[in-house]
Amino acid sequence: PGWDTHGLPIELKVLQSMKSSERKDMTPIQLRKKAAAFAKETVEKQSASFQRYGVWADWDSPYLTLQPEYEAAQIDVFGKMVLKGHIYRGFKPVNWSPSSRTALAEAELEYPEGHISQSIYVGFDVVETAPCLAAYSGDLRIAIWTTTPWTIPANLAVAVNERLEYSVVESPAGHGKLLVAKELVGNLAAKLGLEEGQELTVLDTFTGAEVAAGTTYQHPLFERKSPVVIGGEYITTESGTGLVHTAPGHGQEDYQTGLKYGLPLLSPVDDGGRFTEEAGAQFEGKNVLGDGNTAVIEALQECGALLKQDPYNHKYPYDWRTKKPTIFRATDQWFASVDNFREEAMAAIDTVKWTPEFGKNRISAMTSSRSDWCISRQRTWGVPIPVFYHKETGEALMTEQSINRVRDLVREHGSDCWFEMEVADLLPESMRGEADSWEKGKDTMDVWFDSGSSWSGVVSERGLSLPADLYLEGSDQHRGWFQSSLLTSVASEGVAPYKHVLTHGFVLDEKGMKMSKSIGNTVDPLQVIEGGNNKKKDPAYGADVLRLWVSSVDYTTDVCVGPNIIKQVFESYRRLRNTARYLIGNLFDFDPTVHTVEYDELPDLDKYILGKYTELVAEVSDAFANYQFFRASQALLRFATADLSSFYLDIAKDRLYISAADDARRRSCQTVLHVILEGMAKMMAPILPHMAEDIWLNLPYDVPCKSVFQDGWARADYPPHQAEAWAKILLLRDDVNKAMELARAQKTIGASLDSRVRIHTEDAELVALLRSLMGDSELKAAPEKSNSVDDLRFVLIASQVELAESAEAAFEGCDGTTVAAADGLSGCSVGVSKAAGAKCERCWMYCSSVDSVEALPGICPRCAEVVARK
């Protein structure tokens, strides 16, 4: 087992537990010590929970990403990527969290519903016109639309799509002449709120390429002229005006367009999300997500540039930890150049098995469109990026020798050494004389780089084989752990870190709603296991019931859970447990080494059920091999209820309870029970470990292993036996049971053994089969016509069974207690009436020979023989 123990959530938890005065005076190393202690304490608590759930793992030797050997392996991976040219430092826009004061990866963002931005339409005055626009010189404005008004101070261009058409329109409401995409003229008119009957008049239309040929405009808030440029396919006519306000310091596409045209990177926002001096005195110090945004809108209103303010409901990125909005902001960061190894990563995806298969499409799409990975974080609790900066030039030092020196020190002392040691001690020996010229970097690595290095920090470090057999996580990890692991492994080793990736959905409440503490619809696993304060309302189900629920659902999609679902699962659990108890109870005097009956000597019924058991082992084994746990649990439950409880064990009661202890019919049944009980315990073990171990410890005979987990997997190679014939008998049994229920409803019979069953069928093959299963007409101490197992009397649990020559004969004496051939499943006509003769007080079967043994009145000859042997 392992835990990711670095990162912002832990750092914030530690800081939130302290007084402001303590936080103010805290040094980085003090914070790291507290964060490590908190992480280890949390690991202990979570480990105890996992163990209570019955999770099997090496709990005494977990891996933690804060362990020195893991951190060293992570730095080694980083170093390999540096030496291969995949790591670089750049000033470019990244997702930035003002509330956390750090850069964020895409996987650290969430997009909650209900976010409303104050979008604005703004008119930029054209200063110089392209030749096509010359007729409108001095009287034209460029209409732009943005959902982030606070980025207007950083505007350095307006981008158009060279293939779109743009129209010069005139507004009758005082907006003047505006340039807007032809397809969005109507949209802009609606937004401007023109009076009924008014519309924007189209004066001319040109292509984007023509418009961008020399047009410039005046920034509405600053003395700055900027160009109209050609952007990319991100410029569409789905919304806005088709002319995109471009601030290279605050957007990925804006940045790419800025690179194309050599635009500067203006980002007048600080770490806390407040305007800097570059934004101008009127905005400096204001929060771009609050009063700064409002101030920009007001300034545009005052100068006459604001065309319309419009609340806009859309998805907006939030910091997944603080639950507060983020911004795009240009900062100096370290990046992994995904472009360098994207093709290799895409090829590696094809070498991996993905379960479910659509997982491959998800990670392929995300990897193919992935921008460079920002791997630096401005936090204290994490693995440091092992870089030194020259104090005068700012030059970064990351050589093979310097990285390996830090890696080796971290392996020996842990990553705290970066914060505790002097630069001279951290530099390679050959550079210690230059220590005064260098300073340590302050950034730590993205925690996704931490977890993405687990193939090295765990698998390689512990001498396991690479690639790993399986990576397992939620479906959101295609953009998280699965992807970060793929990228680090391909970048440094050239191969995928895993052979197989399995993803699961998320847990919802019984109504399919997302769980939320505020709504009160969460399910606490520990409460399911141990119960709540009110045990009647919230009973203690134990860990196995929770595990059975997990195994019973199709995890490839989101799954539902709640009190009613758990209650239903508990009923399934009880059926399995009661079946196991029945098997154990009926093996109390069975010694496998003495009493086992050889397969060739078993009755057909026993051979048939062992054939079904072999099918069960194959199905469960295949289900586990393919991680289809719901198939395994369903197969076990189906076998226990349909094949055993409702059929085989129901029939077996006469053999087990009525026969003499050493009768062949009883020992053969016990042989089957012994095989099935041990096999089912082994197959249950991965899902229901406590029940399986309980069964094993209560086996009433000696076993070579103390634990079910020590005796290997279930094995069975019994061939299918008369499967087609017994399938027909089972259908007949269903019809007979249906007729018996009718007879029971009419008070003709009480128990099944009170009945006489007559059967007729026109199917010659079925007639022959039924005749082969007909026993003696009377119960005898030494049966002559059957082996007292493969006998319709016992299979149908009726005192007397007769084959009738016609349907009428089958129904004779049966008033409303019949099932016609057309109404049943077997194609037989079935009639049930009261059995003839007297009821044996011991076996409850009816026959005319009860009381025939003078010394043992009230019982049949068969039972008399058994009693006499005692």
Tab-separated table of C-alpha atoms in Angstrom, residues 499-771:
chain	number	residue	atom	x	y	z
A	499	LYS	CA	0.680	-3.334	-18.785
A	500	HIS	CA	-2.952	-2.884	-17.853
A	501	VAL	CA	-4.990	0.101	-16.609
A	502	LEU	CA	-8.353	-0.417	-14.939
A	503	THR	CA	-10.662	2.463	-14.074
A	504	HIS	CA	-13.804	2.649	-11.984
A	505	GLY	CA	-16.639	5.124	-11.682
A	506	PHE	CA	-17.750	7.073	-8.623
A	507	VAL	CA	-20.125	6.320	-5.790
A	508	LEU	CA	-23.525	8.007	-5.811
A	509	ASP	CA	-26.421	7.776	-3.374
A	510	GLU	CA	-29.428	5.497	-3.903
A	511	LYS	CA	-31.120	8.086	-6.104
A	512	GLY	CA	-28.076	8.511	-8.314
A	513	MET	CA	-27.171	11.855	-6.748
A	514	LYS	CA	-23.617	12.962	-6.013
A	515	MET	CA	-22.812	12.482	-2.330
A	516	SER	CA	-22.432	15.621	-0.256
A	517	LYS	CA	-22.048	16.213	3.460
A	518	SER	CA	-24.209	19.320	3.185
A	519	ILE	CA	-27.053	17.280	1.665
A	520	GLY	CA	-26.521	14.511	4.213
A	521	ASN	CA	-26.550	11.643	1.708
A	522	THR	CA	-23.055	10.280	2.345
A	523	VAL	CA	-22.433	6.677	3.369
A	524	ASP	CA	-19.702	6.095	5.948
A	525	PRO	CA	-18.060	2.703	5.284
A	526	LEU	CA	-17.174	2.346	8.955
A	527	GLN	CA	-20.817	2.845	9.933
A	528	VAL	CA	-21.864	0.130	7.488
A	529	ILE	CA	-19.326	-2.172	9.121
A	530	GLU	CA	-19.754	-1.303	12.788
A	531	GLY	CA	-23.217	0.251	12.819
A	532	GLY	CA	-24.421	3.594	14.106
A	533	ASN	CA	-25.419	4.663	17.587
A	534	ASN	CA	-28.900	3.285	16.969
A	535	LYS	CA	-28.205	-0.306	15.957
A	536	LYS	CA	-31.841	-0.927	15.005
A	537	LYS	CA	-31.728	1.919	12.519
A	538	ASP	CA	-28.119	1.438	11.460
A	539	PRO	CA	-27.132	-2.175	12.147
A	540	ALA	CA	-23.555	-3.419	12.037
A	541	TYR	CA	-23.265	-5.422	8.826
A	542	GLY	CA	-19.545	-6.188	9.016
A	543	ALA	CA	-16.838	-5.622	6.437
A	544	ASP	CA	-17.843	-8.543	4.226
A	545	VAL	CA	-21.240	-7.043	3.420
A	546	LEU	CA	-19.555	-3.825	2.285
A	547	ARG	CA	-17.100	-5.850	0.223
A	548	LEU	CA	-19.926	-7.919	-1.292
A	549	TRP	CA	-21.628	-4.698	-2.394
A	550	VAL	CA	-18.401	-3.496	-4.009
A	551	SER	CA	-18.003	-6.801	-5.844
A	552	SER	CA	-21.631	-6.934	-6.967
A	553	VAL	CA	-21.714	-3.683	-8.958
A	554	ASP	CA	-20.385	-2.894	-12.423
A	555	TYR	CA	-17.639	-0.495	-11.397
A	556	THR	CA	-16.978	0.659	-14.973
A	557	THR	CA	-19.766	3.218	-14.486
A	558	ASP	CA	-20.899	5.264	-11.484
A	559	VAL	CA	-22.542	3.084	-8.815
A	560	CYS	CA	-25.226	3.729	-6.234
A	561	VAL	CA	-25.230	2.823	-2.549
A	562	GLY	CA	-27.409	3.559	0.474
A	563	PRO	CA	-29.184	1.868	3.396
A	564	ASN	CA	-31.720	0.012	1.247
A	565	ILE	CA	-29.093	-1.266	-1.169
A	566	ILE	CA	-26.880	-2.431	1.696
A	567	LYS	CA	-29.873	-4.196	3.245
A	568	GLN	CA	-30.456	-6.084	-0.009
A	569	VAL	CA	-26.789	-7.034	-0.197
A	570	PHE	CA	-26.983	-8.288	3.388
A	571	GLU	CA	-29.734	-10.699	2.344
A	572	SER	CA	-27.455	-12.088	-0.349
A	573	TYR	CA	-24.681	-12.368	2.219
A	574	ARG	CA	-27.010	-14.286	4.538
A	575	ARG	CA	-27.933	-16.719	1.780
A	576	LEU	CA	-24.291	-17.483	1.150
A	577	ARG	CA	-23.539	-17.809	4.848
A	578	ASN	CA	-26.559	-20.020	5.540
A	579	THR	CA	-25.610	-22.273	2.636
A	580	ALA	CA	-22.100	-22.607	4.035
A	581	ARG	CA	-23.448	-23.364	7.524
A	582	TYR	CA	-25.690	-26.077	6.092
A	583	LEU	CA	-22.758	-27.688	4.299
A	584	ILE	CA	-20.548	-27.577	7.383
A	585	GLY	CA	-23.308	-28.988	9.585
A	586	ASN	CA	-23.801	-31.976	7.305
A	587	LEU	CA	-20.109	-32.834	7.253
A	588	PHE	CA	-19.836	-33.234	11.025
A	589	ASP	CA	-18.968	-36.959	10.750
A	590	PHE	CA	-17.173	-36.888	7.396
A	591	ASP	CA	-13.462	-37.637	7.122
A	592	PRO	CA	-12.263	-37.007	3.547
A	593	THR	CA	-9.421	-39.472	3.949
A	594	VAL	CA	-11.832	-42.254	4.941
A	595	HIS	CA	-15.277	-41.522	3.562
A	596	THR	CA	-14.664	-39.987	0.134
A	597	VAL	CA	-16.498	-41.837	-2.626
A	598	GLU	CA	-14.647	-42.182	-5.916
A	599	TYR	CA	-16.106	-40.199	-8.823
A	600	ASP	CA	-16.926	-43.307	-10.876
A	601	GLU	CA	-19.034	-44.642	-8.029
A	602	LEU	CA	-21.117	-41.500	-7.579
A	603	PRO	CA	-24.795	-41.383	-8.634
A	604	ASP	CA	-25.652	-39.412	-11.772
A	605	LEU	CA	-27.127	-36.557	-9.724
A	606	ASP	CA	-23.841	-36.064	-7.877
A	607	LYS	CA	-21.842	-36.209	-11.098
A	608	TYR	CA	-24.216	-33.650	-12.601
A	609	ILE	CA	-23.794	-31.175	-9.746
A	610	LEU	CA	-20.012	-31.605	-9.775
A	611	GLY	CA	-20.101	-30.787	-13.492
A	612	LYS	CA	-22.025	-27.605	-12.631
A	613	TYR	CA	-19.480	-26.868	-9.904
A	614	THR	CA	-16.662	-27.162	-12.453
A	615	GLU	CA	-18.484	-24.607	-14.617
A	616	LEU	CA	-18.703	-22.336	-11.571
A	617	VAL	CA	-14.951	-22.561	-10.909
A	618	ALA	CA	-14.243	-21.747	-14.556
A	619	GLU	CA	-16.617	-18.786	-14.593
A	620	VAL	CA	-15.395	-17.323	-11.304
A	621	SER	CA	-11.753	-17.819	-12.303
A	622	ASP	CA	-12.335	-16.099	-15.625
A	623	ALA	CA	-14.254	-13.284	-13.919
A	624	PHE	CA	-11.411	-12.611	-11.505
A	625	ALA	CA	-8.806	-12.873	-14.263
A	626	ASN	CA	-10.674	-10.147	-16.149
A	627	TYR	CA	-11.413	-8.045	-13.050
A	628	GLN	CA	-15.152	-8.605	-13.504
A	629	PHE	CA	-15.859	-9.065	-9.831
A	630	PHE	CA	-19.597	-8.630	-10.256
A	631	ARG	CA	-19.629	-11.744	-12.442
A	632	ALA	CA	-17.810	-13.695	-9.752
A	633	SER	CA	-20.137	-12.648	-6.936
A	634	GLN	CA	-23.231	-13.215	-9.075
A	635	ALA	CA	-22.034	-16.672	-10.120
A	636	LEU	CA	-21.339	-17.689	-6.517
A	637	LEU	CA	-24.703	-16.414	-5.345
A	638	ARG	CA	-26.550	-18.034	-8.237
A	639	PHE	CA	-24.883	-21.391	-7.621
A	640	ALA	CA	-25.530	-21.237	-3.881
A	641	THR	CA	-29.201	-20.375	-4.281
A	642	ALA	CA	-30.359	-21.980	-7.545
A	643	ASP	CA	-28.118	-25.015	-7.935
A	644	LEU	CA	-27.582	-25.846	-4.270
A	645	SER	CA	-30.276	-24.526	-1.939
A	646	SER	CA	-33.213	-24.730	-4.348
A	647	PHE	CA	-32.230	-27.995	-5.972
A	648	TYR	CA	-29.378	-30.211	-4.843
A	649	LEU	CA	-29.535	-29.564	-1.098
A	650	ASP	CA	-33.328	-29.638	-1.161
A	651	ILE	CA	-33.174	-33.136	-2.652
A	652	ALA	CA	-30.255	-34.166	-0.436
A	653	LYS	CA	-32.155	-33.825	2.844
A	654	ASP	CA	-33.521	-37.360	2.559
A	655	ARG	CA	-30.035	-38.757	1.941
A	656	LEU	CA	-28.420	-36.775	4.710
A	657	TYR	CA	-31.070	-37.081	7.415
A	658	ILE	CA	-32.798	-40.410	6.742
A	659	SER	CA	-29.987	-42.693	5.594
A	660	ALA	CA	-27.720	-44.572	7.956
A	661	ALA	CA	-24.467	-42.754	8.720
A	662	ASP	CA	-22.380	-44.939	6.420
A	663	ASP	CA	-24.892	-45.468	3.647
A	664	ALA	CA	-23.337	-45.026	0.236
A	665	ARG	CA	-26.040	-42.537	-0.782
A	666	ARG	CA	-25.136	-40.371	2.227
A	667	ARG	CA	-21.363	-40.618	1.892
A	668	SER	CA	-21.556	-39.812	-1.808
A	669	CYS	CA	-23.557	-36.689	-0.988
A	670	GLN	CA	-21.040	-35.707	1.706
A	671	THR	CA	-18.249	-36.200	-0.816
A	672	VAL	CA	-19.919	-33.634	-3.055
A	673	LEU	CA	-20.585	-31.239	-0.172
A	674	HIS	CA	-16.957	-31.469	0.925
A	675	VAL	CA	-15.637	-30.612	-2.555
A	676	ILE	CA	-18.077	-27.743	-3.054
A	677	LEU	CA	-17.644	-26.264	0.434
A	678	GLU	CA	-13.864	-26.031	0.217
A	679	GLY	CA	-14.007	-24.722	-3.350
A	680	MET	CA	-16.604	-22.081	-2.591
A	681	ALA	CA	-14.635	-20.921	0.441
A	682	LYS	CA	-11.582	-20.393	-1.778
A	683	MET	CA	-13.604	-18.582	-4.428
A	684	MET	CA	-15.310	-16.400	-1.812
A	685	ALA	CA	-12.024	-15.476	-0.188
A	686	PRO	CA	-11.072	-12.469	-2.359
A	687	ILE	CA	-14.542	-10.972	-1.888
A	688	LEU	CA	-15.595	-12.281	1.531
A	689	PRO	CA	-12.330	-13.004	3.356
A	690	HIS	CA	-13.866	-13.104	6.825
A	691	MET	CA	-16.613	-15.536	5.821
A	692	ALA	CA	-14.159	-17.695	3.889
A	693	GLU	CA	-11.754	-17.851	6.829
A	694	ASP	CA	-14.653	-18.560	9.178
A	695	ILE	CA	-15.689	-21.507	6.985
A	696	TRP	CA	-12.137	-22.809	6.885
A	697	LEU	CA	-11.647	-22.603	10.635
A	698	ASN	CA	-14.900	-24.488	11.194
A	699	LEU	CA	-14.319	-27.367	8.790
A	700	PRO	CA	-15.110	-30.462	10.903
A	701	TYR	CA	-12.084	-32.390	9.686
A	702	ASP	CA	-8.345	-31.858	9.509
A	703	VAL	CA	-6.957	-29.705	6.681
A	704	PRO	CA	-3.300	-29.241	5.714
A	705	CYS	CA	-3.402	-25.427	5.932
A	706	LYS	CA	-4.496	-23.198	8.777
A	707	SER	CA	-5.885	-20.507	6.468
A	708	VAL	CA	-8.015	-20.637	3.349
A	709	PHE	CA	-5.481	-18.291	1.771
A	710	GLN	CA	-2.713	-20.870	2.149
A	711	ASP	CA	-4.411	-23.694	0.254
A	712	GLY	CA	-4.386	-22.252	-3.236
A	713	TRP	CA	-7.196	-21.537	-5.657
A	714	ALA	CA	-10.228	-23.721	-6.290
A	715	ARG	CA	-9.631	-26.434	-8.880
A	716	ALA	CA	-12.174	-28.694	-10.558
A	717	ASP	CA	-12.066	-30.832	-13.685
A	718	TYR	CA	-15.281	-32.824	-13.418
A	719	PRO	CA	-16.804	-33.275	-16.866
A	720	PRO	CA	-20.357	-32.171	-17.661
A	721	HIS	CA	-22.642	-35.100	-16.856
A	722	GLN	CA	-26.043	-35.635	-18.466
A	723	ALA	CA	-26.486	-31.855	-18.485
A	724	GLU	CA	-29.220	-31.924	-21.121
A	725	ALA	CA	-31.182	-34.614	-19.308
A	726	TRP	CA	-30.982	-32.890	-15.949
A	727	ALA	CA	-31.983	-29.595	-17.540
A	728	LYS	CA	-35.224	-31.280	-18.631
A	729	ILE	CA	-35.739	-32.740	-15.152
A	730	LEU	CA	-35.299	-29.291	-13.630
A	731	LEU	CA	-37.994	-27.863	-15.888
A	732	LEU	CA	-40.282	-30.740	-14.904
A	733	ARG	CA	-39.497	-30.052	-11.261
A	734	ASP	CA	-40.603	-26.443	-11.706
A	735	ASP	CA	-43.914	-27.602	-13.163
A	736	VAL	CA	-44.407	-30.122	-10.367
A	737	ASN	CA	-43.705	-27.460	-7.747
A	738	LYS	CA	-46.252	-25.201	-9.425
A	739	ALA	CA	-48.916	-27.961	-9.235
A	740	MET	CA	-47.974	-28.655	-5.614
A	741	GLU	CA	-48.519	-24.995	-4.754
A	742	LEU	CA	-52.011	-25.237	-6.234
A	743	ALA	CA	-52.670	-28.360	-4.181
A	744	ARG	CA	-51.297	-26.686	-1.078
A	745	ALA	CA	-53.566	-23.678	-1.647
A	746	GLN	CA	-56.576	-26.045	-1.796
A	747	LYS	CA	-55.447	-27.834	1.397
A	748	THR	CA	-55.080	-31.050	-0.598
A	749	ILE	CA	-51.539	-31.389	0.719
A	750	GLY	CA	-49.409	-29.692	3.296
A	751	ALA	CA	-45.775	-30.695	2.803
A	752	SER	CA	-44.484	-31.801	-0.596
A	753	LEU	CA	-44.166	-35.379	0.644
A	754	ASP	CA	-47.944	-35.489	1.147
A	755	SER	CA	-48.326	-35.666	-2.632
A	756	ARG	CA	-48.684	-38.170	-5.387
A	757	VAL	CA	-47.502	-36.862	-8.770
A	758	ARG	CA	-48.722	-38.106	-12.125
A	759	ILE	CA	-46.878	-37.070	-15.296
A	760	HIS	CA	-47.657	-37.414	-18.973
A	761	THR	CA	-45.649	-36.317	-21.991
A	762	GLU	CA	-45.805	-37.011	-25.712
A	763	ASP	CA	-42.021	-36.630	-25.971
A	764	ALA	CA	-40.668	-40.149	-26.421
A	765	GLU	CA	-37.124	-39.207	-25.359
A	766	LEU	CA	-38.434	-37.580	-22.213
A	767	VAL	CA	-40.615	-40.622	-21.475
A	768	ALA	CA	-37.554	-42.834	-21.712
A	769	LEU	CA	-35.621	-40.514	-19.419
A	770	LEU	CA	-38.407	-40.453	-16.827
A	771	ARG	CA	-38.754	-44.257	-16.937
